[in-house]
PDB file of N, CA, C and O in Angstrom:
ATOM      1  N   MET U   1     105.237 105.414  81.294  1.00 89.00           N
ATOM      2  CA  MET U   1     104.463 105.852  82.395  1.00 89.00           C
ATOM      3  C   MET U   1     104.704 104.985  83.493  1.00 89.00           C
ATOM      4  O   MET U   1     104.959 104.168  83.813  1.00 89.00           O
ATOM      5  N   ILE U   2     104.130 105.898  84.805  1.00 96.00           N
ATOM      6  CA  ILE U   2     104.698 105.240  85.991  1.00 96.00           C
ATOM      7  C   ILE U   2     102.959 104.580  86.481  1.00 96.00           C
ATOM      8  O   ILE U   2     102.220 105.393  86.212  1.00 96.00           O
ATOM      9  N   THR U   3     103.000 103.511  87.058  1.00 98.00           N
ATOM     10  CA  THR U   3     101.759 102.824  87.640  1.00 98.00           C
ATOM     11  C   THR U   3     102.370 102.735  89.141  1.00 98.00           C
ATOM     12  O   THR U   3     103.171 101.726  89.475  1.00 98.00           O
ATOM     13  N   VAL U   4     101.091 102.632  89.785  1.00 98.00           N
ATOM     14  CA  VAL U   4     100.912 102.418  91.182  1.00 98.00           C
ATOM     15  C   VAL U   4     100.199 101.433  91.671  1.00 98.00           C
ATOM     16  O   VAL U   4      99.046 101.265  90.769  1.00 98.00           O
ATOM     17  N   PHE U   5     100.031 100.897  92.610  1.00 98.00           N
ATOM     18  CA  PHE U   5      99.085 100.006  93.204  1.00 98.00           C
ATOM     19  C   PHE U   5      98.488 100.664  93.980  1.00 98.00           C
ATOM     20  O   PHE U   5      99.318 100.087  95.381  1.00 98.00           O
ATOM     21  N   LEU U   6      97.280 100.685  93.969  1.00 98.00           N
ATOM     22  CA  LEU U   6      96.528 101.219  95.635  1.00 98.00           C
ATOM     23  C   LEU U   6      95.830 100.070  96.246  1.00 98.00           C
ATOM     24  O   LEU U   6      95.183  99.345  95.755  1.00 98.00           O
ATOM     25  N   LEU U   7      96.156  99.683  97.463  1.00 98.00           N
ATOM     26  CA  LEU U   7      95.775  98.410  98.488  1.00 98.00           C
ATOM     27  C   LEU U   7      94.878  98.952  99.536  1.00 98.00           C
ATOM     28  O   LEU U   7      95.358  99.894 100.326  1.00 98.00           O
ATOM     29  N   GLN U   8      93.457  98.230  99.299  1.00 98.00           N
ATOM     30  CA  GLN U   8      92.342  98.868 100.368  1.00 98.00           C
ATOM     31  C   GLN U   8      92.081  97.592 100.677  1.00 98.00           C
ATOM     32  O   GLN U   8      91.811  96.345  99.928  1.00 98.00           O
ATOM     33  N   HIS U   9      91.296  97.564 102.083  1.00 98.00           N
ATOM     34  CA  HIS U   9      90.531  96.339 102.395  1.00 98.00           C
ATOM     35  C   HIS U   9      89.106  97.058 103.156  1.00 98.00           C
ATOM     36  O   HIS U   9      89.196  97.882 103.628  1.00 98.00           O
ATOM     37  N   SER U  10      88.008  96.447 102.194  1.00 97.00           N
ATOM     38  CA  SER U  10      87.010  97.081 102.295  1.00 97.00           C
ATOM     39  C   SER U  10      85.421  95.924 102.394  1.00 97.00           C
ATOM     40  O   SER U  10      86.118  94.949 101.609  1.00 97.00           O
ATOM     41  N   TYR U  11      85.101  96.062 103.749  1.00 95.00           N
ATOM     42  CA  TYR U  11      83.675  95.214 103.496  1.00 95.00           C
ATOM     43  C   TYR U  11      82.959  95.817 104.121  1.00 95.00           C
ATOM     44  O   TYR U  11      82.775  97.054 104.513  1.00 95.00           O
ATOM     45  N   GLU U  12      81.510  95.182 104.676  1.00 92.00           N
ATOM     46  CA  GLU U  12      80.322  95.390 104.991  1.00 92.00           C
ATOM     47  C   GLU U  12      79.855  94.807 106.269  1.00 92.00           C
ATOM     48  O   GLU U  12      79.742  93.671 106.510  1.00 92.00           O
ATOM     49  N   TRP U  13      79.350  95.870 107.144  1.00 89.00           N
ATOM     50  CA  TRP U  13      79.482  95.086 108.650  1.00 89.00           C
ATOM     51  C   TRP U  13      77.892  95.997 108.595  1.00 89.00           C
ATOM     52  O   TRP U  13      78.058  96.909 109.177  1.00 89.00           O
ATOM     53  N   ASN U  14      77.012  94.942 108.898  1.00 90.00           N
ATOM     54  CA  ASN U  14      75.473  96.130 109.847  1.00 90.00           C
ATOM     55  C   ASN U  14      74.735  97.297 108.362  1.00 90.00           C
ATOM     56  O   ASN U  14      74.566  98.136 109.224  1.00 90.00           O
ATOM     57  N   GLU U  15      75.502  96.629 107.212  1.00 91.00           N
ATOM     58  CA  GLU U  15      75.168  97.611 105.785  1.00 91.00           C
ATOM     59  C   GLU U  15      75.944  99.103 106.217  1.00 91.00           C
ATOM     60  O   GLU U  15      75.551  99.926 105.687  1.00 91.00           O
ATOM     61  N   ILE U  16      76.884  98.774 106.377  1.00 91.00           N
ATOM     62  CA  ILE U  16      77.546 100.079 106.510  1.00 91.00           C
ATOM     63  C   ILE U  16      78.868  99.066 106.207  1.00 91.00           C
ATOM     64  O   ILE U  16      79.826  98.872 106.452  1.00 91.00           O
ATOM     65  N   GLU U  17      79.148 100.235 105.187  1.00 93.00           N
ATOM     66  CA  GLU U  17      80.375  99.761 104.182  1.00 93.00           C
ATOM     67  C   GLU U  17      81.763 100.553 105.143  1.00 93.00           C
ATOM     68  O   GLU U  17      81.771 101.545 105.388  1.00 93.00           O
ATOM     69  N   ASN U  18      82.961  99.756 105.248  1.00 95.00           N
ATOM     70  CA  ASN U  18      83.909 100.184 106.003  1.00 95.00           C
ATOM     71  C   ASN U  18      85.189  99.658 105.064  1.00 95.00           C
ATOM     72  O   ASN U  18      85.131  98.700 104.705  1.00 95.00           O
ATOM     73  N   THR U  19      85.825 100.957 104.438  1.00 97.00           N
ATOM     74  CA  THR U  19      87.041 100.765 103.840  1.00 97.00           C
ATOM     75  C   THR U  19      88.086 101.400 104.491  1.00 97.00           C
ATOM     76  O   THR U  19      88.048 102.953 104.976  1.00 97.00           O
ATOM     77  N   LYS U  20      88.881 100.612 104.217  1.00 97.00           N
ATOM     78  CA  LYS U  20      90.609 101.349 104.929  1.00 97.00           C
ATOM     79  C   LYS U  20      92.039 101.323 103.219  1.00 97.00           C
ATOM     80  O   LYS U  20      91.681 100.379 102.860  1.00 97.00           O
ATOM     81  N   ILE U  21      92.320 102.581 103.247  1.00 98.00           N
ATOM     82  CA  ILE U  21      93.662 102.741 102.431  1.00 98.00           C
ATOM     83  C   ILE U  21      94.553 102.014 103.409  1.00 98.00           C
ATOM     84  O   ILE U  21      95.199 102.331 104.035  1.00 98.00           O
ATOM     85  N   ILE U  22      95.320 101.017 102.650  1.00 98.00           N
ATOM     86  CA  ILE U  22      96.342  99.924 103.502  1.00 98.00           C
ATOM     87  C   ILE U  22      97.586 101.111 102.652  1.00 98.00           C
ATOM     88  O   ILE U  22      98.416 101.519 103.808  1.00 98.00           O
ATOM     89  N   GLY U  23      97.711 101.366 102.051  1.00 98.00           N
ATOM     90  CA  GLY U  23      99.248 101.598 101.628  1.00 98.00           C
ATOM     91  C   GLY U  23      99.063 101.531 100.179  1.00 98.00           C
ATOM     92  O   GLY U  23      97.896 100.720  98.978  1.00 98.00           O
ATOM     93  N   ILE U  24     100.303 102.490  99.254  1.00 98.00           N
ATOM     94  CA  ILE U  24     100.292 102.352  97.486  1.00 98.00           C
ATOM     95  C   ILE U  24     101.430 102.119  97.222  1.00 98.00           C
ATOM     96  O   ILE U  24     102.832 102.270  98.209  1.00 98.00           O
ATOM     97  N   TYR U  25     101.298 100.971  96.374  1.00 98.00           N
ATOM     98  CA  TYR U  25     102.942 100.190  96.027  1.00 98.00           C
ATOM     99  C   TYR U  25     103.175 100.656  94.709  1.00 98.00           C
ATOM    100  O   TYR U  25     102.177 100.652  93.809  1.00 98.00           O
ATOM    101  N   SER U  26     104.780 100.363  94.659  1.00 98.00           N
ATOM    102  CA  SER U  26     105.539 100.358  93.209  1.00 98.00           C
ATOM    103  C   SER U  26     105.182  98.999  91.999  1.00 98.00           C
ATOM    104  O   SER U  26     104.876  99.184  91.585  1.00 98.00           O
ATOM    105  N   SER U  27     104.743  97.844  92.918  1.00 98.00           N
ATOM    106  CA  SER U  27     104.086  96.868  92.101  1.00 98.00           C
ATOM    107  C   SER U  27     102.963  95.804  92.380  1.00 98.00           C
ATOM    108  O   SER U  27     102.915  96.019  94.124  1.00 98.00           O
ATOM    109  N   LYS U  28     102.325  95.091  92.153  1.00 98.00           N
ATOM    110  CA  LYS U  28     101.088  94.311  92.470  1.00 98.00           C
ATOM    111  C   LYS U  28     101.740  93.400  93.298  1.00 98.00           C
ATOM    112  O   LYS U  28     101.240  92.902  94.333  1.00 98.00           O
ATOM    113  N   GLU U  29     102.958  93.152  93.394  1.00 98.00           N
ATOM    114  CA  GLU U  29     103.562  91.783  93.918  1.00 98.00           C
ATOM    115  C   GLU U  29     103.669  92.331  95.151  1.00 98.00           C
ATOM    116  O   GLU U  29     103.658  91.549  96.222  1.00 98.00           O
ATOM    117  N   LYS U  30     104.317  93.350  95.623  1.00 98.00           N
ATOM    118  CA  LYS U  30     104.498  94.020  96.941  1.00 98.00           C
ATOM    119  C   LYS U  30     103.256  94.240  97.736  1.00 98.00           C
ATOM    120  O   LYS U  30     103.402  93.922  98.968  1.00 98.00           O
ATOM    121  N   ALA U  31     102.784  94.770  97.218  1.00 98.00           N
ATOM    122  CA  ALA U  31     100.888  95.037  97.515  1.00 98.00           C
ATOM    123  C   ALA U  31     100.445  93.684  98.321  1.00 98.00           C
ATOM    124  O   ALA U  31      99.577  93.280  99.277  1.00 98.00           O
ATOM    125  N   GLU U  32     100.606  92.619  97.048  1.00 98.00           N
ATOM    126  CA  GLU U  32     100.064  90.998  97.275  1.00 98.00           C
ATOM    127  C   GLU U  32     100.775  90.428  98.512  1.00 98.00           C
ATOM    128  O   GLU U  32     100.275  89.667  99.659  1.00 98.00           O
ATOM    129  N   ALA U  33     102.041  91.243  98.970  1.00 98.00           N
ATOM    130  CA  ALA U  33     102.757  90.358  99.893  1.00 98.00           C
ATOM    131  C   ALA U  33     102.234  91.189 101.273  1.00 98.00           C
ATOM    132  O   ALA U  33     101.725  90.536 102.042  1.00 98.00           O
ATOM    133  N   VAL U  34     101.800  91.937 101.192  1.00 98.00           N
ATOM    134  CA  VAL U  34     101.109  93.038 102.233  1.00 98.00           C
ATOM    135  C   VAL U  34      99.816  92.060 102.590  1.00 98.00           C
ATOM    136  O   VAL U  34      99.933  91.860 103.935  1.00 98.00           O
ATOM    137  N   ILE U  35      99.255  92.073 102.107  1.00 98.00           N
ATOM    138  CA  ILE U  35      97.911  91.425 101.756  1.00 98.00           C
ATOM    139  C   ILE U  35      98.225  90.084 103.131  1.00 98.00           C
ATOM    140  O   ILE U  35      97.717  89.516 104.181  1.00 98.00           O
ATOM    141  N   GLU U  36      98.928  89.198 102.475  1.00 98.00           N
ATOM    142  CA  GLU U  36      99.355  88.086 103.109  1.00 98.00           C
ATOM    143  C   GLU U  36      99.945  88.592 104.826  1.00 98.00           C
ATOM    144  O   GLU U  36      99.491  88.171 105.637  1.00 98.00           O
ATOM    145  N   LYS U  37     100.396  89.246 104.794  1.00 98.00           N
ATOM    146  CA  LYS U  37     100.836  89.978 106.431  1.00 98.00           C
ATOM    147  C   LYS U  37      99.432  90.095 107.050  1.00 98.00           C
ATOM    148  O   LYS U  37      99.006  89.988 108.229  1.00 98.00           O
ATOM    149  N   TYR U  38      98.753  91.335 106.195  1.00 98.00           N
ATOM    150  CA  TYR U  38      97.646  91.865 106.900  1.00 98.00           C
ATOM    151  C   TYR U  38      96.648  90.867 107.447  1.00 98.00           C
ATOM    152  O   TYR U  38      95.437  90.703 107.941  1.00 98.00           O
ATOM    153  N   LYS U  39      96.562  89.675 106.840  1.00 97.00           N
ATOM    154  CA  LYS U  39      95.447  88.901 106.866  1.00 97.00           C
ATOM    155  C   LYS U  39      96.040  88.316 108.550  1.00 97.00           C
ATOM    156  O   LYS U  39      94.444  87.210 108.806  1.00 97.00           O
ATOM    157  N   GLU U  40      96.936  88.155 108.867  1.00 97.00           N
ATOM    158  CA  GLU U  40      96.931  87.404 110.327  1.00 97.00           C
ATOM    159  C   GLU U  40      96.856  88.328 111.080  1.00 97.00           C
ATOM    160  O   GLU U  40      96.524  88.160 112.720  1.00 97.00           O
ATOM    161  N   LEU U  41      96.247  89.806 110.877  1.00 98.00           N
ATOM    162  CA  LEU U  41      96.164  91.052 112.185  1.00 98.00           C
ATOM    163  C   LEU U  41      94.406  90.511 112.410  1.00 98.00           C
ATOM    164  O   LEU U  41      93.847  90.439 111.650  1.00 98.00           O
ATOM    165  N   PRO U  42      93.888  91.648 113.892  1.00 97.00           N
ATOM    166  CA  PRO U  42      92.852  91.379 114.054  1.00 97.00           C
ATOM    167  C   PRO U  42      91.870  92.438 113.281  1.00 97.00           C
ATOM    168  O   PRO U  42      92.644  93.056 113.010  1.00 97.00           O
ATOM    169  N   GLY U  43      90.520  91.970 113.294  1.00 94.00           N
ATOM    170  CA  GLY U  43      90.142  92.694 112.104  1.00 94.00           C
ATOM    171  C   GLY U  43      89.671  92.214 110.950  1.00 94.00           C
ATOM    172  O   GLY U  43      89.150  91.569 109.971  1.00 94.00           O
ATOM    173  N   PHE U  44      91.563  92.551 109.943  1.00 97.00           N
ATOM    174  CA  PHE U  44      91.567  91.947 108.643  1.00 97.00           C
ATOM    175  C   PHE U  44      91.292  90.699 108.412  1.00 97.00           C
ATOM    176  O   PHE U  44      90.565  89.964 107.926  1.00 97.00           O
ATOM    177  N   LYS U  45      91.643  89.628 109.948  1.00 96.00           N
ATOM    178  CA  LYS U  45      91.654  87.681 109.443  1.00 96.00           C
ATOM    179  C   LYS U  45      89.895  87.624 109.554  1.00 96.00           C
ATOM    180  O   LYS U  45      89.763  86.280 108.846  1.00 96.00           O
ATOM    181  N   GLU U  46      88.949  88.726 110.002  1.00 95.00           N
ATOM    182  CA  GLU U  46      88.113  88.293 109.742  1.00 95.00           C
ATOM    183  C   GLU U  46      87.484  88.300 108.744  1.00 95.00           C
ATOM    184  O   GLU U  46      86.159  87.743 108.308  1.00 95.00           O
ATOM    185  N   PHE U  47      87.647  89.216 108.123  1.00 96.00           N
ATOM    186  CA  PHE U  47      87.253  89.762 106.358  1.00 96.00           C
ATOM    187  C   PHE U  47      88.755  89.563 105.423  1.00 96.00           C
ATOM    188  O   PHE U  47      89.019  90.038 104.844  1.00 96.00           O
ATOM    189  N   PRO U  48      89.050  87.950 104.999  1.00 97.00           N
ATOM    190  CA  PRO U  48      90.403  87.807 104.335  1.00 97.00           C
ATOM    191  C   PRO U  48      90.398  88.089 103.114  1.00 97.00           C
ATOM    192  O   PRO U  48      91.323  88.504 102.302  1.00 97.00           O
ATOM    193  N   ASN U  49      89.289  87.936 102.892  1.00 97.00           N
ATOM    194  CA  ASN U  49      88.445  87.788 100.929  1.00 97.00           C
ATOM    195  C   ASN U  49      88.768  89.137 100.502  1.00 97.00           C
ATOM    196  O   ASN U  49      87.959  89.455  99.484  1.00 97.00           O
ATOM    197  N   ASP U  50      88.688  90.447 101.534  1.00 97.00           N
ATOM    198  CA  ASP U  50      88.308  91.914 101.281  1.00 97.00           C
ATOM    199  C   ASP U  50      89.025  92.927 101.084  1.00 97.00           C
ATOM    200  O   ASP U  50      88.668  93.688 101.196  1.00 97.00           O
ATOM    201  N   PHE U  51      90.310  92.617 100.315  1.00 98.00           N
ATOM    202  CA  PHE U  51      91.355  92.954 100.116  1.00 98.00           C
ATOM    203  C   PHE U  51      91.362  93.465  98.543  1.00 98.00           C
ATOM    204  O   PHE U  51      90.769  92.608  97.719  1.00 98.00           O
ATOM    205  N   TYR U  52      91.874  94.538  98.315  1.00 98.00           N
ATOM    206  CA  TYR U  52      91.869  94.978  96.868  1.00 98.00           C
ATOM    207  C   TYR U  52      92.455  95.713  96.415  1.00 98.00           C
ATOM    208  O   TYR U  52      93.210  96.945  96.929  1.00 98.00           O
ATOM    209  N   ILE U  53      93.296  95.211  94.815  1.00 98.00           N
ATOM    210  CA  ILE U  53      94.469  95.937  94.696  1.00 98.00           C
ATOM    211  C   ILE U  53      93.697  97.113  93.471  1.00 98.00           C
ATOM    212  O   ILE U  53      93.015  96.242  92.257  1.00 98.00           O
ATOM    213  N   ASP U  54      94.108  98.145  93.106  1.00 98.00           N
ATOM    214  CA  ASP U  54      94.038  98.699  91.556  1.00 98.00           C
ATOM    215  C   ASP U  54      95.138  99.542  91.618  1.00 98.00           C
ATOM    216  O   ASP U  54      95.676  99.979  91.911  1.00 98.00           O
ATOM    217  N   ALA U  55      95.326  99.556  89.916  1.00 98.00           N
ATOM    218  CA  ALA U  55      96.351 100.159  89.598  1.00 98.00           C
ATOM    219  C   ALA U  55      95.938 101.549  88.814  1.00 98.00           C
ATOM    220  O   ALA U  55      94.756 101.888  88.332  1.00 98.00           O
ATOM    221  N   TYR U  56      96.968 102.222  89.046  1.00 97.00           N
ATOM    222  CA  TYR U  56      96.725 104.191  88.771  1.00 97.00           C
ATOM    223  C   TYR U  56      97.983 104.181  87.950  1.00 97.00           C
ATOM    224  O   TYR U  56      98.878 103.814  88.621  1.00 97.00           O
ATOM    225  N   ARG U  57      98.022 105.288  87.093  1.00 97.00           N
ATOM    226  CA  ARG U  57      98.689 105.512  86.383  1.00 97.00           C
ATOM    227  C   ARG U  57      99.337 106.952  86.843  1.00 97.00           C
ATOM    228  O   ARG U  57      98.181 107.805  86.932  1.00 97.00           O
ATOM    229  N   VAL U  58     100.591 107.307  87.448  1.00 96.00           N
ATOM    230  CA  VAL U  58     100.809 108.551  87.860  1.00 96.00           C
ATOM    231  C   VAL U  58     100.785 109.768  86.843  1.00 96.00           C
ATOM    232  O   VAL U  58     100.598 109.560  85.491  1.00 96.00           O
ATOM    233  N   ASP U  59      99.999 111.174  87.722  1.00 96.00           N
ATOM    234  CA  ASP U  59      99.596 112.163  86.231  1.00 96.00           C
ATOM    235  C   ASP U  59      98.396 112.002  85.879  1.00 96.00           C
ATOM    236  O   ASP U  59      98.612 112.621  84.530  1.00 96.00           O
ATOM    237  N   GLU U  60      97.546 110.783  86.439  1.00 95.00           N
ATOM    238  CA  GLU U  60      96.517 110.230  84.644  1.00 95.00           C
ATOM    239  C   GLU U  60      95.282 110.854  85.766  1.00 95.00           C
ATOM    240  O   GLU U  60      95.454 110.253  86.571  1.00 95.00           O
ATOM    241  N   ASN U  61      94.514 111.238  85.130  1.00 94.00           N
ATOM    242  CA  ASN U  61      92.738 111.290  85.707  1.00 94.00           C
ATOM    243  C   ASN U  61      91.986 110.502  85.265  1.00 94.00           C
ATOM    244  O   ASN U  61      92.183 109.493  84.687  1.00 94.00           O
ATOM    245  N   GLU U  62      91.251 109.847  86.726  1.00 91.00           N
ATOM    246  CA  GLU U  62      90.801 108.702  86.881  1.00 91.00           C
ATOM    247  C   GLU U  62      89.617 108.973  86.372  1.00 91.00           C
ATOM    248  O   GLU U  62      88.704 108.271  85.749  1.00 91.00           O
ATOM    249  N   TRP U  63      88.775 110.188  87.070  1.00 88.00           N
ATOM    250  CA  TRP U  63      87.579 110.612  86.496  1.00 88.00           C
ATOM    251  C   TRP U  63      87.751 111.638  85.228  1.00 88.00           C
ATOM    252  O   TRP U  63      88.383 112.679  85.561  1.00 88.00           O
ATOM    253  N   THR U  64      86.916 111.349  84.471  1.00 88.00           N
ATOM    254  CA  THR U  64      87.131 112.888  83.051  1.00 88.00           C
ATOM    255  C   THR U  64      85.783 113.271  83.198  1.00 88.00           C
ATOM    256  O   THR U  64      85.479 113.920  82.506  1.00 88.00           O
ATOM    257  N   GLU U  65      84.819 112.804  83.831  1.00 89.00           N
ATOM    258  CA  GLU U  65      83.173 113.564  83.292  1.00 89.00           C
ATOM    259  C   GLU U  65      82.920 114.203  85.145  1.00 89.00           C
ATOM    260  O   GLU U  65      83.608 113.903  85.710  1.00 89.00           O
ATOM    261  N   GLY U  66      81.801 114.727  84.852  1.00 84.00           N
ATOM    262  CA  GLY U  66      80.922 115.443  85.979  1.00 84.00           C
ATOM    263  C   GLY U  66      80.181 114.469  86.847  1.00 84.00           C
ATOM    264  O   GLY U  66      80.130 113.068  85.767  1.00 84.00           O
ATOM    265  N   PHE U  67      79.096 115.009  86.984  1.00 79.00           N
ATOM    266  CA  PHE U  67      78.596 114.025  88.012  1.00 79.00           C
ATOM    267  C   PHE U  67      76.721 114.586  88.208  1.00 79.00           C
ATOM    268  O   PHE U  67      77.169 116.019  88.445  1.00 79.00           O
ATOM    269  N   MET U  68      76.164 114.195  88.451  1.00 75.00           N
ATOM    270  CA  MET U  68      74.751 114.873  88.204  1.00 75.00           C
ATOM    271  C   MET U  68      74.756 114.840  90.030  1.00 75.00           C
ATOM    272  O   MET U  68      73.821 113.880  90.350  1.00 75.00           O
ATOM    273  N   PHE U  69      74.266 115.891  90.292  1.00 69.00           N
ATOM    274  CA  PHE U  69      74.160 116.433  92.011  1.00 69.00           C
ATOM    275  C   PHE U  69      72.524 116.211  92.440  1.00 69.00           C
ATOM    276  O   PHE U  69      72.414 115.676  93.048  1.00 69.00           O
ATOM    277  N   GLY U  70      71.992 116.719  91.396  1.00 64.00           N
ATOM    278  CA  GLY U  70      70.583 116.802  91.725  1.00 64.00           C
ATOM    279  C   GLY U  70      70.169 115.063  91.829  1.00 64.00           C
ATOM    280  O   GLY U  70      68.989 115.021  92.394  1.00 64.00           O
ATOM    281  N   LEU U  71      70.494 114.240  90.858  1.00 58.00           N
ATOM    282  CA  LEU U  71      70.230 113.140  91.606  1.00 58.00           C
ATOM    283  C   LEU U  71      69.988 112.278  92.306  1.00 58.00           C
ATOM    284  O   LEU U  71      69.595 111.518  92.835  1.00 58.00           O
ATOM    285  N   ILE U  72      71.303 112.460  93.396  1.00 57.00           N
ATOM    286  CA  ILE U  72      71.673 112.083  94.008  1.00 57.00           C
ATOM    287  C   ILE U  72      70.789 112.557  95.647  1.00 57.00           C
ATOM    288  O   ILE U  72      70.607 112.006  96.123  1.00 57.00           O
ATOM    289  N   TYR U  73      70.252 114.033  95.302  1.00 56.00           N
ATOM    290  CA  TYR U  73      69.746 114.535  96.732  1.00 56.00           C
ATOM    291  C   TYR U  73      68.405 114.744  96.233  1.00 56.00           C
ATOM    292  O   TYR U  73      67.574 115.249  96.765  1.00 56.00           O
ATOM    293  N   GLY U  74      67.814 114.129  94.770  1.00 55.00           N
ATOM    294  CA  GLY U  74      66.500 114.484  94.561  1.00 55.00           C
ATOM    295  C   GLY U  74      66.075 116.054  94.039  1.00 55.00           C
ATOM    296  O   GLY U  74      64.844 115.934  94.187  1.00 55.00           O
ATOM    297  N   ASN U  75      66.597 116.509  93.525  1.00 52.00           N
ATOM    298  CA  ASN U  75      66.503 117.574  93.345  1.00 52.00           C
ATOM    299  C   ASN U  75      66.218 118.073  91.762  1.00 52.00           C
ATOM    300  O   ASN U  75      66.602 117.606  90.917  1.00 52.00           O
TER     301      ASN U  75
END
């Protein structure tokens, strides 16, 4: 089973969530190395603790159930 690592930067500003997908890497260590570089870049350096790495297995579903549409929109 192949696992990849999704690196994102997500923060909230003025009650609005902002998320950027930075990349997908073959190891957690590679994603962590990218974080160290990005912490020096404009914007990212103002939110240095808002990087997230998630592991995903290739060809495997992450969401396995439906969802309740009516609950979201009050129907």
